[in-house]
Amino acid sequence: DQQVKQNSPSLSVQEGRISILNCDYTNSMFDYFLWYKKYPAEGPTFLISISSIKDKNEDGRFTVFLNKSAKHLSLHIVPSQPGDSAVYFCAAHGSGNTGKLIFGQGTTLQVKP
Amino acid sequence: DAGVTQSPTHLIKTRGQQVTLRCSPKSGHDTVSWYQQALGQGPQFIFQYYEEEERQRGNFPDRFSGHQFPNYSSELNVNALLLGDSALYLCASSLVFYEQYFGPGTRLTVT
């Protein structure tokens, strides 16, 4: 069963606009959520994380929102830049674990100049 | 400061063979995790090493084994390779358990 789902395989936005990437999860015991960005031929790059006790975390152009009641998180990128074009993965960590991350399938973001 | 490094970059093996992949963690990190990423999918957790012991394991058969050395570097071994083992193998290191930093990966092709 897929505990972490990214239902949109791809997203295309115009440079300067907002990109919103979504992620749903099923396990209420997840205690941390993370977003990674991946370029071709590179490993995933850590972007931002959020604890399950918070509902928002910001880092520069990146903001992650967590809605625990809906078991939903989103990554907002404002403003979007062409260099943001990549595959974005959300990942979740289960409480009581020691580091196993469960990843979604990824969303390919294309930012058009 | 060097990030996570992995070797080799690419590898081609034949069914039934054995393979060893290597990983050096980011400076200051003591925990290494291994993931398998199939095409079009997210990474899947194989196992994690801390203090030279396997601390946690995902849903992978015993053909997948590993090792961590005193300098925190790690190896992933896969025996009796199957075609389905073809994937990108990612190593991640961490100091804070959930905040993991990935290497570039080793692309394994089994023919």
PDB file of C-alpha atoms in Angstrom:
ATOM      1  CA  ASP A   1       0.000   0.000   0.000  1.00  0.00           C
ATOM      2  CA  GLN A   2       1.183   3.488  -0.824  1.00  0.00           C
ATOM      3  CA  GLN A   3       1.390   5.431   2.449  1.00  0.00           C
ATOM      4  CA  VAL A   4       2.609   8.619   0.763  1.00  0.00           C
ATOM      5  CA  LYS A   5       1.009   9.714  -2.494  1.00  0.00           C
ATOM      6  CA  GLN A   6       1.704  12.471  -4.940  1.00  0.00           C
ATOM      7  CA  ASN A   7      -1.276  12.324  -7.240  1.00  0.00           C
ATOM      8  CA  SER A   8      -0.049  14.825  -9.817  1.00  0.00           C
ATOM      9  CA  PRO A   9       2.718  13.341 -11.973  1.00  0.00           C
ATOM     10  CA  SER A  10       3.503  16.733 -13.498  1.00  0.00           C
ATOM     11  CA  LEU A  11       2.949  20.456 -13.085  1.00  0.00           C
ATOM     12  CA  SER A  12       3.761  23.351 -15.405  1.00  0.00           C
ATOM     13  CA  VAL A  13       3.889  26.989 -14.248  1.00  0.00           C
ATOM     14  CA  GLN A  14       5.100  30.300 -15.621  1.00  0.00           C
ATOM     15  CA  GLU A  15       8.255  31.887 -14.263  1.00  0.00           C
ATOM     16  CA  GLY A  16       7.473  34.276 -11.421  1.00  0.00           C
ATOM     17  CA  ARG A  17       4.206  32.572 -10.503  1.00  0.00           C
ATOM     18  CA  ILE A  18       3.527  30.281  -7.565  1.00  0.00           C
ATOM     19  CA  SER A  19       4.133  26.528  -7.797  1.00  0.00           C
ATOM     20  CA  ILE A  20       2.074  24.346  -5.466  1.00  0.00           C
ATOM     21  CA  LEU A  21       3.025  20.707  -5.112  1.00  0.00           C
ATOM     22  CA  ASN A  22       0.749  18.403  -3.147  1.00  0.00           C
ATOM     23  CA  CYS A  23       1.205  15.255  -1.122  1.00  0.00           C
ATOM     24  CA  ASP A  24      -1.237  13.032   0.782  1.00  0.00           C
ATOM     25  CA  TYR A  25      -0.473  10.441   3.422  1.00  0.00           C
ATOM     26  CA  THR A  26      -2.393   7.755   5.238  1.00  0.00           C
ATOM     27  CA  ASN A  27      -0.415   7.085   8.431  1.00  0.00           C
ATOM     28  CA  SER A  28      -1.241   9.441  11.305  1.00  0.00           C
ATOM     29  CA  MET A  29       1.910   8.273  13.135  1.00  0.00           C
ATOM     30  CA  PHE A  30       4.260  10.118  10.780  1.00  0.00           C
ATOM     31  CA  ASP A  31       6.194  12.699  12.811  1.00  0.00           C
ATOM     32  CA  TYR A  32       8.273  14.499  10.189  1.00  0.00           C
ATOM     33  CA  PHE A  33       7.692  15.356   6.562  1.00  0.00           C
ATOM     34  CA  LEU A  34      10.309  16.393   4.059  1.00  0.00           C
ATOM     35  CA  TRP A  35      10.532  17.678   0.508  1.00  0.00           C
ATOM     36  CA  TYR A  36      13.346  16.778  -1.845  1.00  0.00           C
ATOM     37  CA  LYS A  37      14.214  18.048  -5.309  1.00  0.00           C
ATOM     38  CA  LYS A  38      15.879  15.803  -7.865  1.00  0.00           C
ATOM     39  CA  TYR A  39      17.610  16.742 -11.103  1.00  0.00           C
ATOM     40  CA  PRO A  40      18.420  14.053 -13.689  1.00  0.00           C
ATOM     41  CA  ALA A  41      21.637  12.126 -12.935  1.00  0.00           C
ATOM     42  CA  GLU A  42      21.774  13.549  -9.399  1.00  0.00           C
ATOM     43  CA  GLY A  43      20.604  12.336  -6.022  1.00  0.00           C
ATOM     44  CA  PRO A  44      17.647  13.971  -4.253  1.00  0.00           C
ATOM     45  CA  THR A  45      18.500  17.298  -2.618  1.00  0.00           C
ATOM     46  CA  PHE A  46      16.907  18.115   0.742  1.00  0.00           C
ATOM     47  CA  LEU A  47      14.755  21.251   0.529  1.00  0.00           C
ATOM     48  CA  ILE A  48      12.667  21.715   3.649  1.00  0.00           C
ATOM     49  CA  SER A  49      11.082  19.730   6.444  1.00  0.00           C
ATOM     50  CA  ILE A  50       8.233  20.145   8.896  1.00  0.00           C
ATOM     51  CA  SER A  51       7.436  18.523  12.198  1.00  0.00           C
ATOM     52  CA  SER A  52       3.977  17.088  12.708  1.00  0.00           C
ATOM     53  CA  ILE A  53       3.442  19.505  15.605  1.00  0.00           C
ATOM     54  CA  LYS A  54       3.650  22.477  13.249  1.00  0.00           C
ATOM     55  CA  ASP A  55       1.449  23.574  10.374  1.00  0.00           C
ATOM     56  CA  LYS A  56       3.866  25.783   8.455  1.00  0.00           C
ATOM     57  CA  ASN A  57       7.568  26.120   7.834  1.00  0.00           C
ATOM     58  CA  GLU A  58       9.298  28.661   5.614  1.00  0.00           C
ATOM     59  CA  ASP A  59      12.746  28.823   4.087  1.00  0.00           C
ATOM     60  CA  GLY A  60      13.263  31.568   1.558  1.00  0.00           C
ATOM     61  CA  ARG A  61      11.089  30.935  -1.488  1.00  0.00           C
ATOM     62  CA  PHE A  62       9.920  27.574  -0.124  1.00  0.00           C
ATOM     63  CA  THR A  63       7.046  27.109   2.317  1.00  0.00           C
ATOM     64  CA  VAL A  64       5.593  23.808   3.437  1.00  0.00           C
ATOM     65  CA  PHE A  65       2.068  23.608   4.854  1.00  0.00           C
ATOM     66  CA  LEU A  66       0.778  20.662   6.867  1.00  0.00           C
ATOM     67  CA  ASN A  67      -2.905  19.887   7.366  1.00  0.00           C
ATOM     68  CA  LYS A  68      -2.989  16.976   9.790  1.00  0.00           C
ATOM     69  CA  SER A  69      -6.750  16.573   9.807  1.00  0.00           C
ATOM     70  CA  ALA A  70      -6.719  16.122   6.048  1.00  0.00           C
ATOM     71  CA  LYS A  71      -3.428  14.196   6.085  1.00  0.00           C
ATOM     72  CA  HIS A  72      -2.168  16.563   3.427  1.00  0.00           C
ATOM     73  CA  LEU A  73       0.928  18.649   2.899  1.00  0.00           C
ATOM     74  CA  SER A  74       1.930  21.051   0.210  1.00  0.00           C
ATOM     75  CA  LEU A  75       5.058  22.808  -0.955  1.00  0.00           C
ATOM     76  CA  HIS A  76       4.741  26.372  -2.215  1.00  0.00           C
ATOM     77  CA  ILE A  77       7.510  27.905  -4.304  1.00  0.00           C
ATOM     78  CA  VAL A  78       7.241  31.674  -4.751  1.00  0.00           C
ATOM     79  CA  PRO A  79       8.353  33.048  -7.123  1.00  0.00           C
ATOM     80  CA  SER A  80       9.046  30.061  -9.352  1.00  0.00           C
ATOM     81  CA  GLN A  81      12.251  30.127 -11.389  1.00  0.00           C
ATOM     82  CA  PRO A  82      13.316  28.048 -14.411  1.00  0.00           C
ATOM     83  CA  GLY A  83      16.042  26.475 -12.247  1.00  0.00           C
ATOM     84  CA  ASP A  84      13.294  25.008 -10.063  1.00  0.00           C
ATOM     85  CA  SER A  85      12.379  22.630 -12.902  1.00  0.00           C
ATOM     86  CA  ALA A  86      12.990  19.177 -11.423  1.00  0.00           C
ATOM     87  CA  VAL A  87      11.228  16.185  -9.876  1.00  0.00           C
ATOM     88  CA  TYR A  88       9.932  16.891  -6.369  1.00  0.00           C
ATOM     89  CA  PHE A  89       9.439  14.126  -3.838  1.00  0.00           C
ATOM     90  CA  CYS A  90       7.657  14.338  -0.533  1.00  0.00           C
ATOM     91  CA  ALA A  91       8.777  11.935   2.161  1.00  0.00           C
ATOM     92  CA  ALA A  92       7.496  10.987   5.590  1.00  0.00           C
ATOM     93  CA  HIS A  93       9.179   9.629   8.696  1.00  0.00           C
ATOM     94  CA  GLY A  94       7.287   7.415  11.136  1.00  0.00           C
ATOM     95  CA  SER A  95       7.518   8.072  14.862  1.00  0.00           C
ATOM     96  CA  GLY A  96       9.405   5.326  16.623  1.00  0.00           C
ATOM     97  CA  ASN A  97      11.549   4.745  13.579  1.00  0.00           C
ATOM     98  CA  THR A  98      15.170   5.715  13.423  1.00  0.00           C
ATOM     99  CA  GLY A  99      15.325   7.199   9.966  1.00  0.00           C
ATOM    100  CA  LYS A 100      13.326   5.190   7.439  1.00  0.00           C
ATOM    101  CA  LEU A 101      11.791   7.650   5.000  1.00  0.00           C
ATOM    102  CA  ILE A 102       8.770   6.730   2.920  1.00  0.00           C
ATOM    103  CA  PHE A 103       8.636   8.569  -0.395  1.00  0.00           C
ATOM    104  CA  GLY A 104       5.875   9.533  -2.769  1.00  0.00           C
ATOM    105  CA  GLN A 105       6.163   8.830  -6.480  1.00  0.00           C
ATOM    106  CA  GLY A 106       7.291  12.342  -7.333  1.00  0.00           C
ATOM    107  CA  THR A 107       5.912  15.308  -9.278  1.00  0.00           C
ATOM    108  CA  THR A 108       7.784  16.754 -12.241  1.00  0.00           C
ATOM    109  CA  LEU A 109       7.719  20.552 -12.133  1.00  0.00           C
ATOM    110  CA  GLN A 110       8.400  22.562 -15.268  1.00  0.00           C
ATOM    111  CA  VAL A 111       8.836  26.306 -14.888  1.00  0.00           C
ATOM    112  CA  LYS A 112       8.546  28.084 -18.230  1.00  0.00           C
ATOM    113  CA  PRO A 113      10.498  31.300 -18.856  1.00  0.00           C
TER     114      PRO A 113
ATOM    115  CA  ASP B   1      32.996  20.105   2.603  1.00  0.00           C
ATOM    116  CA  ALA B   2      32.370  17.017   0.493  1.00  0.00           C
ATOM    117  CA  GLY B   3      28.843  15.751   0.402  1.00  0.00           C
ATOM    118  CA  VAL B   4      27.815  12.132   0.139  1.00  0.00           C
ATOM    119  CA  THR B   5      29.836  10.274  -2.466  1.00  0.00           C
ATOM    120  CA  GLN B   6      29.044   6.957  -4.123  1.00  0.00           C
ATOM    121  CA  SER B   7      30.952   4.607  -6.396  1.00  0.00           C
ATOM    122  CA  PRO B   8      30.769   3.429  -9.036  1.00  0.00           C
ATOM    123  CA  THR B   9      28.512   5.761 -11.013  1.00  0.00           C
ATOM    124  CA  HIS B  10      27.279   3.073 -13.371  1.00  0.00           C
ATOM    125  CA  LEU B  11      27.500  -0.698 -13.318  1.00  0.00           C
ATOM    126  CA  ILE B  12      26.360  -3.456 -15.661  1.00  0.00           C
ATOM    127  CA  LYS B  13      26.049  -6.986 -14.308  1.00  0.00           C
ATOM    128  CA  THR B  14      24.633 -10.294 -15.482  1.00  0.00           C
ATOM    129  CA  ARG B  15      21.817 -12.201 -13.769  1.00  0.00           C
ATOM    130  CA  GLY B  16      23.116 -14.359 -10.928  1.00  0.00           C
ATOM    131  CA  GLN B  17      26.189 -12.236 -10.297  1.00  0.00           C
ATOM    132  CA  GLN B  18      26.986 -10.325  -7.147  1.00  0.00           C
ATOM    133  CA  VAL B  19      27.601  -6.584  -6.812  1.00  0.00           C
ATOM    134  CA  THR B  20      29.076  -4.248  -4.189  1.00  0.00           C
ATOM    135  CA  LEU B  21      28.251  -0.551  -4.070  1.00  0.00           C
ATOM    136  CA  ARG B  22      30.103   1.951  -1.911  1.00  0.00           C
ATOM    137  CA  CYS B  23      29.188   5.107  -0.063  1.00  0.00           C
ATOM    138  CA  SER B  24      31.062   7.748   1.915  1.00  0.00           C
ATOM    139  CA  PRO B  25      28.855   9.894   4.136  1.00  0.00           C
ATOM    140  CA  LYS B  26      28.854  13.651   4.465  1.00  0.00           C
ATOM    141  CA  SER B  27      31.499  14.875   6.901  1.00  0.00           C
ATOM    142  CA  GLY B  28      30.232  14.655  10.471  1.00  0.00           C
ATOM    143  CA  HIS B  29      27.427  12.222   9.701  1.00  0.00           C
ATOM    144  CA  ASP B  30      27.408   8.847  11.440  1.00  0.00           C
ATOM    145  CA  THR B  31      24.348   7.144   9.960  1.00  0.00           C
ATOM    146  CA  VAL B  32      24.011   5.712   6.464  1.00  0.00           C
ATOM    147  CA  SER B  33      20.809   4.587   4.779  1.00  0.00           C
ATOM    148  CA  TRP B  34      20.400   2.848   1.431  1.00  0.00           C
ATOM    149  CA  TYR B  35      17.486   3.258  -0.949  1.00  0.00           C
ATOM    150  CA  GLN B  36      16.496   1.686  -4.259  1.00  0.00           C
ATOM    151  CA  GLN B  37      14.796   3.879  -6.842  1.00  0.00           C
ATOM    152  CA  ALA B  38      13.095   2.208  -9.777  1.00  0.00           C
ATOM    153  CA  LEU B  39      12.293   4.228 -12.865  1.00  0.00           C
ATOM    154  CA  GLY B  40       9.361   6.580 -12.313  1.00  0.00           C
ATOM    155  CA  GLN B  41       9.096   5.756  -8.616  1.00  0.00           C
ATOM    156  CA  GLY B  42      10.214   7.306  -5.373  1.00  0.00           C
ATOM    157  CA  PRO B  43      13.164   5.848  -3.454  1.00  0.00           C
ATOM    158  CA  GLN B  44      12.413   2.757  -1.346  1.00  0.00           C
ATOM    159  CA  PHE B  45      14.214   2.166   1.940  1.00  0.00           C
ATOM    160  CA  ILE B  46      16.505  -0.877   1.986  1.00  0.00           C
ATOM    161  CA  PHE B  47      18.264  -0.563   5.359  1.00  0.00           C
ATOM    162  CA  GLN B  48      20.135   1.761   7.691  1.00  0.00           C
ATOM    163  CA  TYR B  49      23.482   1.429   9.431  1.00  0.00           C
ATOM    164  CA  TYR B  50      24.561   3.106  12.645  1.00  0.00           C
ATOM    165  CA  GLU B  51      27.608   2.249  14.778  1.00  0.00           C
ATOM    166  CA  GLU B  52      28.470  -0.513  12.303  1.00  0.00           C
ATOM    167  CA  GLU B  53      25.177  -2.309  12.938  1.00  0.00           C
ATOM    168  CA  GLU B  54      22.070  -2.655  10.798  1.00  0.00           C
ATOM    169  CA  ARG B  55      19.555  -0.617  12.785  1.00  0.00           C
ATOM    170  CA  GLN B  56      16.492  -0.833  10.586  1.00  0.00           C
ATOM    171  CA  ARG B  57      15.520  -2.778   7.475  1.00  0.00           C
ATOM    172  CA  GLY B  58      12.907  -2.300   4.796  1.00  0.00           C
ATOM    173  CA  ASN B  59      11.035  -4.947   2.846  1.00  0.00           C
ATOM    174  CA  PHE B  60      13.963  -6.350   0.887  1.00  0.00           C
ATOM    175  CA  PRO B  61      15.151  -9.983   0.710  1.00  0.00           C
ATOM    176  CA  ASP B  62      18.273 -11.291   2.399  1.00  0.00           C
ATOM    177  CA  ARG B  63      20.089 -11.086  -0.941  1.00  0.00           C
ATOM    178  CA  PHE B  64      20.558  -7.442   0.026  1.00  0.00           C
ATOM    179  CA  SER B  65      23.150  -7.006   2.754  1.00  0.00           C
ATOM    180  CA  GLY B  66      25.383  -4.254   3.938  1.00  0.00           C
ATOM    181  CA  HIS B  67      28.210  -3.150   6.095  1.00  0.00           C
ATOM    182  CA  GLN B  68      29.372  -0.011   7.836  1.00  0.00           C
ATOM    183  CA  PHE B  69      33.026   0.639   8.595  1.00  0.00           C
ATOM    184  CA  PRO B  70      34.538   2.476  11.587  1.00  0.00           C
ATOM    185  CA  ASN B  71      34.949   5.616   9.438  1.00  0.00           C
ATOM    186  CA  TYR B  72      31.156   5.507   8.817  1.00  0.00           C
ATOM    187  CA  SER B  73      31.478   4.603   5.132  1.00  0.00           C
ATOM    188  CA  SER B  74      29.220   1.817   3.964  1.00  0.00           C
ATOM    189  CA  GLU B  75      28.783  -0.918   1.374  1.00  0.00           C
ATOM    190  CA  LEU B  76      25.668  -2.427  -0.124  1.00  0.00           C
ATOM    191  CA  ASN B  77      25.962  -5.978  -1.433  1.00  0.00           C
ATOM    192  CA  VAL B  78      23.420  -7.693  -3.633  1.00  0.00           C
ATOM    193  CA  ASN B  79      23.775 -11.415  -4.350  1.00  0.00           C
ATOM    194  CA  ALA B  80      22.167 -13.541  -7.076  1.00  0.00           C
ATOM    195  CA  LEU B  81      21.170 -10.527  -9.115  1.00  0.00           C
ATOM    196  CA  LEU B  82      17.778 -10.500 -10.815  1.00  0.00           C
ATOM    197  CA  LEU B  83      16.642  -8.385 -13.740  1.00  0.00           C
ATOM    198  CA  GLY B  84      14.304  -6.598 -11.319  1.00  0.00           C
ATOM    199  CA  ASP B  85      17.291  -5.356  -9.310  1.00  0.00           C
ATOM    200  CA  SER B  86      18.060  -2.893 -12.092  1.00  0.00           C
ATOM    201  CA  ALA B  87      17.602   0.520 -10.483  1.00  0.00           C
ATOM    202  CA  LEU B  88      19.298   3.601  -9.110  1.00  0.00           C
ATOM    203  CA  TYR B  89      20.791   2.842  -5.697  1.00  0.00           C
ATOM    204  CA  LEU B  90      20.988   5.843  -3.423  1.00  0.00           C
ATOM    205  CA  CYS B  91      22.975   6.280  -0.268  1.00  0.00           C
ATOM    206  CA  ALA B  92      21.926   8.888   2.296  1.00  0.00           C
ATOM    207  CA  SER B  93      23.758  10.045   5.383  1.00  0.00           C
ATOM    208  CA  SER B  94      22.378  11.826   8.413  1.00  0.00           C
ATOM    209  CA  LEU B  95      23.173  13.166  11.838  1.00  0.00           C
ATOM    210  CA  VAL B  96      19.600  14.108  12.686  1.00  0.00           C
ATOM    211  CA  PHE B  97      17.812  10.845  11.962  1.00  0.00           C
ATOM    212  CA  TYR B  98      15.094  12.099   9.634  1.00  0.00           C
ATOM    213  CA  GLU B  99      17.104  14.785   7.779  1.00  0.00           C
ATOM    214  CA  GLN B 100      18.945  12.711   5.214  1.00  0.00           C
ATOM    215  CA  TYR B 101      21.344  13.903   2.537  1.00  0.00           C
ATOM    216  CA  PHE B 102      21.661  11.845  -0.600  1.00  0.00           C
ATOM    217  CA  GLY B 103      24.553  10.973  -2.857  1.00  0.00           C
ATOM    218  CA  PRO B 104      24.311  10.971  -6.656  1.00  0.00           C
ATOM    219  CA  GLY B 105      23.517   7.276  -6.785  1.00  0.00           C
ATOM    220  CA  THR B 106      24.815   4.212  -8.602  1.00  0.00           C
ATOM    221  CA  ARG B 107      22.904   3.141 -11.685  1.00  0.00           C
ATOM    222  CA  LEU B 108      22.840  -0.690 -11.746  1.00  0.00           C
ATOM    223  CA  THR B 109      21.765  -2.500 -14.898  1.00  0.00           C
ATOM    224  CA  VAL B 110      21.257  -6.260 -14.751  1.00  0.00           C
ATOM    225  CA  THR B 111      21.177  -8.055 -18.110  1.00  0.00           C
TER     226      THR B 111
END
